[in-house]
Amino acid sequence: MACPSRFAASLRRATCAPRTFQHATRRLRPVIQARWQGNEATTSASSEPHQPDEQGGVKGDTAKAKAIKFTSESYPELKRDPKFSEISSEHVKFFKDLLGSESAVIDGLSSDASEDIEPFNADWMRKYRGHTKLVLKPGSTEEVSKILKYCNDNTLAVVPQGGNTGLVGGSVPVFDEIVINLSRMNSIRSFDEVSGILVADAGVILEVADNFLAEKSHIFPLDLGAKGSCQIGGNVATNAGGLRLLRYGSLHGNVLGIEAVLPDGTIVDDLSKLRKNNTGYDIKQLFIGGEGTIGIITAISIFCPQRSPAINAAYFGLSSFEKVQQAFREAKAQLSEILSAFELMDGRSQKLLHKASGRKLPLEGEHPFYCLIETSGSNSDHDSEKLEAFLEHVMGEEIVDDGVVAQDQTQIADLWACREGVPECLGHWGGVYKYDLSIPIGELYAIVEETRERIKKAGLMGNSDEYPVVDVVGYGHMGDANLHLNVSVRRYDKKVEKELEPFVYEWVAKRNGSISAEHGLGIAKKAFIGYSRSETMIRLMKQIKELYDPKGIMNPYKYI
Amino acid sequence: MACPSRFAASLRRATCAPRTFQHATRRLRPVIQARWQGNEATTSASSEPHQPDEQGGVKGDTAKAKAIKFTSESYPELKRDPKFSEISSEHVKFFKDLLGSESAVIDGLSSDASEDIEPFNADWMRKYRGHTKLVLKPGSTEEVSKILKYCNDNTLAVVPQGGNTGLVGGSVPVFDEIVINLSRMNSIRSFDEVSGILVADAGVILEVADNFLAEKSHIFPLDLGAKGSCQIGGNVATNAGGLRLLRYGSLHGNVLGIEAVLPDGTIVDDLSKLRKNNTGYDIKQLFIGGEGTIGIITAISIFCPQRSPAINAAYFGLSSFEKVQQAFREAKAQLSEILSAFELMDGRSQKLLHKASGRKLPLEGEHPFYCLIETSGSNSDHDSEKLEAFLEHVMGEEIVDDGVVAQDQTQIADLWACREGVPECLGHWGGVYKYDLSIPIGELYAIVEETRERIKKAGLMGNSDEYPVVDVVGYGHMGDANLHLNVSVRRYDKKVEKELEPFVYEWVAKRNGSISAEHGLGIAKKAFIGYSRSETMIRLMKQIKELYDPKGIMNPYKYI
């Protein structure tokens, strides 16, 4: 890594003034975020994760897909619901006639196509695999409507599928549910440069949308590692959080309208292009985070803010979580409107990153905690001045022990790599147990310490091969109180699992936290919703499911 | 008005540098926004609008309240639904026993209390008046639950009431619905200074919440004229938009949790204090903008941003709506993260303001359009520099013809008075027909011109008393594409109404706009929802109403 300007308590000021960047393009992030996810430890992590292709489809790679264990075997308690019809050649004929094009129907019933279908059955983490025999790729909302109506009339179960980049198994079938893949619906319908409102098909790749907006000096108010593959419809269906939430807020606020299709074929035509519209219940909100269980989103309209031309980043070391909280409070106060990220990595996660990848860390010495902050604003001089003043202050007050400020775009990318390289490196020794938690910010890190103590006490963690656990680490989006608790292991071990669960979920429940901050429920978290939601809330949710999908054909065996 | 620094095309630069303000407190806005609202012209506007008191209650003023025409007379097509029970002394006894305190029950059945009840029957615009005989003021969520369960079991209709500052008659009864007034539930439950998350009872006055947050350097992400009286529960129930939406986004994004009570007494305990929680359908969203028709909000948790210490304001004149759009685009680009308001006033609205109030306008000469922009940020020098650069640019490019920048807090208030004084002044000649519209931004002003042409052509507008119409003007929140179309009249006249409706609604519907951008439906807009929502959406909304309130006791005769 080149030499970013350094500041230390003894120095009180960056030795060389930080440079800033006009029209810096956003750094590329690795699509691969994690090798293993969830709480099931029966499938061992592969060293070659299966990645969705650029189109968001999951073509080819059949051999790899076939090596993945079936979800029905990993979750033997799940049984195929006999109420669902089995797919017949008559059904397939209907869909072929409807969709016309050969490429729009992948028919696993006929032997020549059965190879092509496997990639649609499996998720990119190689953890979930279904038994579908039919993939449909509608080209229009009307086609989606006709497909769903037919499926509903014939009690055929379906799974909506976007870029298939989810982390909880929500977008692949469990048994023989028909996959409805949105990748062919990939047009940007309109963009208004004055209001910043974009209307686009659900199948548009997030990065495509963001690049389109970048040309018009706007930004998609969501950013995440899988942006090169994930689709905006899937993002909305899973209420993706990601890296810009601190600055731009959640999709519940930014999504202005939705076009969706209900199981009975009804087209929910709520594609408003207005920032304000107080005319009745905001029903579209149920589809945001509904994970395809009450309908399929076919298009969205979304408010996109002005893109900030100036980007800065700084990385610093701190001695305690108390200090991290102080630094966050100061950043909010002093960087305020230009603060666009405040990410947390504990010292152990940075140490493992260095060990696994050989990456030289930006700071010498060891610190118990590290933070990465990013600013983005409209004036690079102003932003640099604010950032410098902030850093001087936190150094002077001894909130921060040491730090660096990026000097150019490469250095920004290098600093981000220290945060973004963490999820992947933790799998280096064999596997990772991963938890995506929301916890009231004051106690955010306590779960990591308590879990580590617990694992140590049980004699499961150590430096040699006899111990399954390498380390227990924490990192995440401090700005959103969203912690990723990760347990890096040499091998999956029932003894480790027993220490982790239900301990982690109970700990989070006691603090009214969330067992799924941003990843959603899917199949992975379905059983654990009770730790984050009351019986009343679950009952009300089931009412909604029953209201919109009385026959239960939408994404069964998942969610609630 | 003192002398704000002036800039003109010939000048290219403010003659004296604009000053900025540390910890400027927010200017006070008049609670009285409009004298007459909606589309019914049978009630003539009073010169003394009925204002809610500081507690958000509406005590005293019985004589005035009695002078207001009953809604049941203004809307003769509305009939009391005979399925609802009439209030008996037995019911009253139950509520008195339940709520204990004498002051918590205003019993209009007993003659000595019948005077006190009138203010709860009438809205502050003096446009709507009900016939209730019973007002309940619960002190806890449990009491709300017991009240609603009893009402549901006994088929007693209810109206939830907050500060009673709404503009569409949603918070007062039509017939003898029981008023459930939330003013006694007025505690701030918690605030976390690190995360900025506030939890408070529904009955907390908006300004009380904001003042509490100001002491902690945070801001309530909503601001509106009625802040001194309106309650945060009512704000959420009506999805209030207001003056900070451009900067902080809508309540759908900022409200993190809700506690509400369903008609059957179920307590919806969704008072999450987490920014991220992807565990199931986001049911609380249905209550945001649900206008008390499916349940009563008893508490909210909300994300509150850091308060900006530096505030600036500028006011300028432009020659066309094309230029207004250009100026808005430039403001978004150059002021970006510090832009906190971009308000539009047409020249005619400013002229009427001057005529009605005698207020001297900040600019000499006449301009077809005026804009007021406000910036708020963390560094006053930076903000001033950005604002100055922006003004130089828009002057240099001849986008803006002339302008002033406020030099101090008094001048900021004076500039705002030019925007905020408009709604009231338009009633000066007798009354106003008001429409609160969302329109795609490019056509935002066309409705004003077309409506004016139409009224002129019909021979209804002119300078002497023989013409009912004084002028047709437009103003509003340019940043949110939210236009207030106002027709200032000397007297209400059926001929004028015939020119306005359904013309305005049809015009808006053709452009997929909204007939109620921020005010809600209530009773005023109920009949017109079809202009902004499809039959499908209305059907889906009715399903939701049926699901949560099968007996229809919640705020009947309104909404959808």
PDB file of C-alpha atoms in Angstrom, chain A residues 172-276:
ATOM      1  CA  VAL A 172     -33.679 -20.778  -4.693  1.00  0.00           C
ATOM      2  CA  PRO A 173     -36.281 -23.518  -4.452  1.00  0.00           C
ATOM      3  CA  VAL A 174     -36.352 -26.085  -1.673  1.00  0.00           C
ATOM      4  CA  PHE A 175     -38.255 -28.763  -3.602  1.00  0.00           C
ATOM      5  CA  ASP A 176     -39.707 -28.466  -7.099  1.00  0.00           C
ATOM      6  CA  GLU A 177     -41.012 -24.885  -6.926  1.00  0.00           C
ATOM      7  CA  ILE A 178     -40.972 -23.155 -10.319  1.00  0.00           C
ATOM      8  CA  VAL A 179     -38.245 -20.526 -10.518  1.00  0.00           C
ATOM      9  CA  ILE A 180     -39.477 -17.212 -11.934  1.00  0.00           C
ATOM     10  CA  ASN A 181     -36.289 -15.411 -12.882  1.00  0.00           C
ATOM     11  CA  LEU A 182     -36.570 -11.675 -13.552  1.00  0.00           C
ATOM     12  CA  SER A 183     -33.315 -11.222 -15.497  1.00  0.00           C
ATOM     13  CA  ARG A 184     -35.044 -10.538 -18.820  1.00  0.00           C
ATOM     14  CA  MET A 185     -36.928  -7.575 -17.348  1.00  0.00           C
ATOM     15  CA  ASN A 186     -33.965  -5.236 -17.314  1.00  0.00           C
ATOM     16  CA  SER A 187     -34.970  -1.896 -18.804  1.00  0.00           C
ATOM     17  CA  ILE A 188     -34.592   1.485 -17.226  1.00  0.00           C
ATOM     18  CA  ARG A 189     -37.991   2.997 -17.879  1.00  0.00           C
ATOM     19  CA  SER A 190     -37.386   6.651 -17.070  1.00  0.00           C
ATOM     20  CA  PHE A 191     -35.253   9.093 -15.139  1.00  0.00           C
ATOM     21  CA  ASP A 192     -36.103  12.682 -14.283  1.00  0.00           C
ATOM     22  CA  GLU A 193     -32.969  14.761 -13.761  1.00  0.00           C
ATOM     23  CA  VAL A 194     -34.779  17.519 -11.930  1.00  0.00           C
ATOM     24  CA  SER A 195     -36.510  15.357  -9.329  1.00  0.00           C
ATOM     25  CA  GLY A 196     -33.950  12.525  -9.309  1.00  0.00           C
ATOM     26  CA  ILE A 197     -36.648   9.876  -9.664  1.00  0.00           C
ATOM     27  CA  LEU A 198     -35.713   6.654 -11.471  1.00  0.00           C
ATOM     28  CA  VAL A 199     -38.219   4.092 -12.721  1.00  0.00           C
ATOM     29  CA  ALA A 200     -36.798   0.733 -13.725  1.00  0.00           C
ATOM     30  CA  ASP A 201     -37.649  -2.931 -14.185  1.00  0.00           C
ATOM     31  CA  ALA A 202     -36.982  -5.232 -11.261  1.00  0.00           C
ATOM     32  CA  GLY A 203     -34.330  -7.171 -13.199  1.00  0.00           C
ATOM     33  CA  VAL A 204     -31.960  -4.228 -13.686  1.00  0.00           C
ATOM     34  CA  ILE A 205     -28.579  -4.994 -12.113  1.00  0.00           C
ATOM     35  CA  LEU A 206     -27.819  -2.580  -9.253  1.00  0.00           C
ATOM     36  CA  GLU A 207     -24.481  -1.561 -10.738  1.00  0.00           C
ATOM     37  CA  VAL A 208     -26.054  -0.925 -14.130  1.00  0.00           C
ATOM     38  CA  ALA A 209     -28.586   1.365 -12.496  1.00  0.00           C
ATOM     39  CA  ASP A 210     -25.885   3.144 -10.513  1.00  0.00           C
ATOM     40  CA  ASN A 211     -23.614   3.591 -13.542  1.00  0.00           C
ATOM     41  CA  PHE A 212     -26.547   4.989 -15.490  1.00  0.00           C
ATOM     42  CA  LEU A 213     -27.202   7.436 -12.656  1.00  0.00           C
ATOM     43  CA  ALA A 214     -23.521   8.344 -12.309  1.00  0.00           C
ATOM     44  CA  GLU A 215     -23.574   9.691 -15.855  1.00  0.00           C
ATOM     45  CA  LYS A 216     -26.345  11.989 -14.748  1.00  0.00           C
ATOM     46  CA  SER A 217     -24.567  12.989 -11.503  1.00  0.00           C
ATOM     47  CA  HIS A 218     -26.968  11.006  -9.359  1.00  0.00           C
ATOM     48  CA  ILE A 219     -26.501   7.978  -7.163  1.00  0.00           C
ATOM     49  CA  PHE A 220     -28.572   4.891  -6.374  1.00  0.00           C
ATOM     50  CA  PRO A 221     -29.287   5.231  -2.639  1.00  0.00           C
ATOM     51  CA  LEU A 222     -28.080   1.671  -1.993  1.00  0.00           C
ATOM     52  CA  ASP A 223     -24.688   0.061  -2.405  1.00  0.00           C
ATOM     53  CA  LEU A 224     -23.500  -3.396  -1.490  1.00  0.00           C
ATOM     54  CA  GLY A 225     -20.807  -5.910  -2.293  1.00  0.00           C
ATOM     55  CA  ALA A 226     -22.923  -7.884  -4.752  1.00  0.00           C
ATOM     56  CA  LYS A 227     -23.807  -4.816  -6.816  1.00  0.00           C
ATOM     57  CA  GLY A 228     -22.417  -6.328  -9.996  1.00  0.00           C
ATOM     58  CA  SER A 229     -24.897  -9.196  -9.849  1.00  0.00           C
ATOM     59  CA  CYS A 230     -27.823  -8.338  -7.617  1.00  0.00           C
ATOM     60  CA  GLN A 231     -30.997  -6.910  -9.134  1.00  0.00           C
ATOM     61  CA  ILE A 232     -32.858  -3.883  -7.836  1.00  0.00           C
ATOM     62  CA  GLY A 233     -36.105  -5.838  -7.558  1.00  0.00           C
ATOM     63  CA  GLY A 234     -34.379  -8.346  -5.306  1.00  0.00           C
ATOM     64  CA  ASN A 235     -32.788  -5.511  -3.342  1.00  0.00           C
ATOM     65  CA  VAL A 236     -36.215  -4.078  -2.643  1.00  0.00           C
ATOM     66  CA  ALA A 237     -37.792  -7.481  -1.976  1.00  0.00           C
ATOM     67  CA  THR A 238     -35.137  -8.145   0.665  1.00  0.00           C
ATOM     68  CA  ASN A 239     -34.966  -4.528   1.900  1.00  0.00           C
ATOM     69  CA  ALA A 240     -31.205  -4.547   1.399  1.00  0.00           C
ATOM     70  CA  GLY A 241     -29.290  -2.257   3.764  1.00  0.00           C
ATOM     71  CA  GLY A 242     -25.683  -2.032   2.667  1.00  0.00           C
ATOM     72  CA  LEU A 243     -23.168   0.755   2.766  1.00  0.00           C
ATOM     73  CA  ARG A 244     -25.168   3.887   2.034  1.00  0.00           C
ATOM     74  CA  LEU A 245     -27.928   3.529   4.611  1.00  0.00           C
ATOM     75  CA  LEU A 246     -26.140   5.778   7.119  1.00  0.00           C
ATOM     76  CA  ARG A 247     -26.265   8.596   4.576  1.00  0.00           C
ATOM     77  CA  TYR A 248     -29.330   8.023   2.452  1.00  0.00           C
ATOM     78  CA  GLY A 249     -31.639   6.037   4.717  1.00  0.00           C
ATOM     79  CA  SER A 250     -33.579   2.867   4.067  1.00  0.00           C
ATOM     80  CA  LEU A 251     -35.474   1.687   1.027  1.00  0.00           C
ATOM     81  CA  HIS A 252     -38.721   2.201   2.943  1.00  0.00           C
ATOM     82  CA  GLY A 253     -38.064   5.911   2.613  1.00  0.00           C
ATOM     83  CA  ASN A 254     -36.475   6.000  -0.835  1.00  0.00           C
ATOM     84  CA  VAL A 255     -38.685   3.644  -2.802  1.00  0.00           C
ATOM     85  CA  LEU A 256     -41.560   5.796  -4.050  1.00  0.00           C
ATOM     86  CA  GLY A 257     -43.494   3.225  -5.975  1.00  0.00           C
ATOM     87  CA  ILE A 258     -43.729  -0.426  -6.827  1.00  0.00           C
ATOM     88  CA  GLU A 259     -45.285  -2.472  -9.573  1.00  0.00           C
ATOM     89  CA  ALA A 260     -45.866  -5.998  -8.387  1.00  0.00           C
ATOM     90  CA  VAL A 261     -47.926  -9.030  -9.270  1.00  0.00           C
ATOM     91  CA  LEU A 262     -50.003 -10.892  -6.683  1.00  0.00           C
ATOM     92  CA  PRO A 263     -50.378 -14.677  -6.800  1.00  0.00           C
ATOM     93  CA  ASP A 264     -53.834 -14.350  -8.382  1.00  0.00           C
ATOM     94  CA  GLY A 265     -52.346 -12.327 -11.229  1.00  0.00           C
ATOM     95  CA  THR A 266     -53.471  -8.930  -9.969  1.00  0.00           C
ATOM     96  CA  ILE A 267     -51.050  -6.211 -11.026  1.00  0.00           C
ATOM     97  CA  VAL A 268     -50.393  -3.846  -8.128  1.00  0.00           C
ATOM     98  CA  ASP A 269     -49.944  -0.631 -10.115  1.00  0.00           C
ATOM     99  CA  ASP A 270     -48.441   1.602  -7.486  1.00  0.00           C
ATOM    100  CA  LEU A 271     -45.514   2.929  -9.503  1.00  0.00           C
ATOM    101  CA  SER A 272     -45.799   6.482  -8.239  1.00  0.00           C
ATOM    102  CA  LYS A 273     -43.190   8.989  -9.346  1.00  0.00           C
ATOM    103  CA  LEU A 274     -44.051  11.387  -6.544  1.00  0.00           C
ATOM    104  CA  ARG A 275     -42.157  12.109  -3.379  1.00  0.00           C
ATOM    105  CA  LYS A 276     -45.409  12.866  -1.597  1.00  0.00           C
TER     106      LYS A 276
END
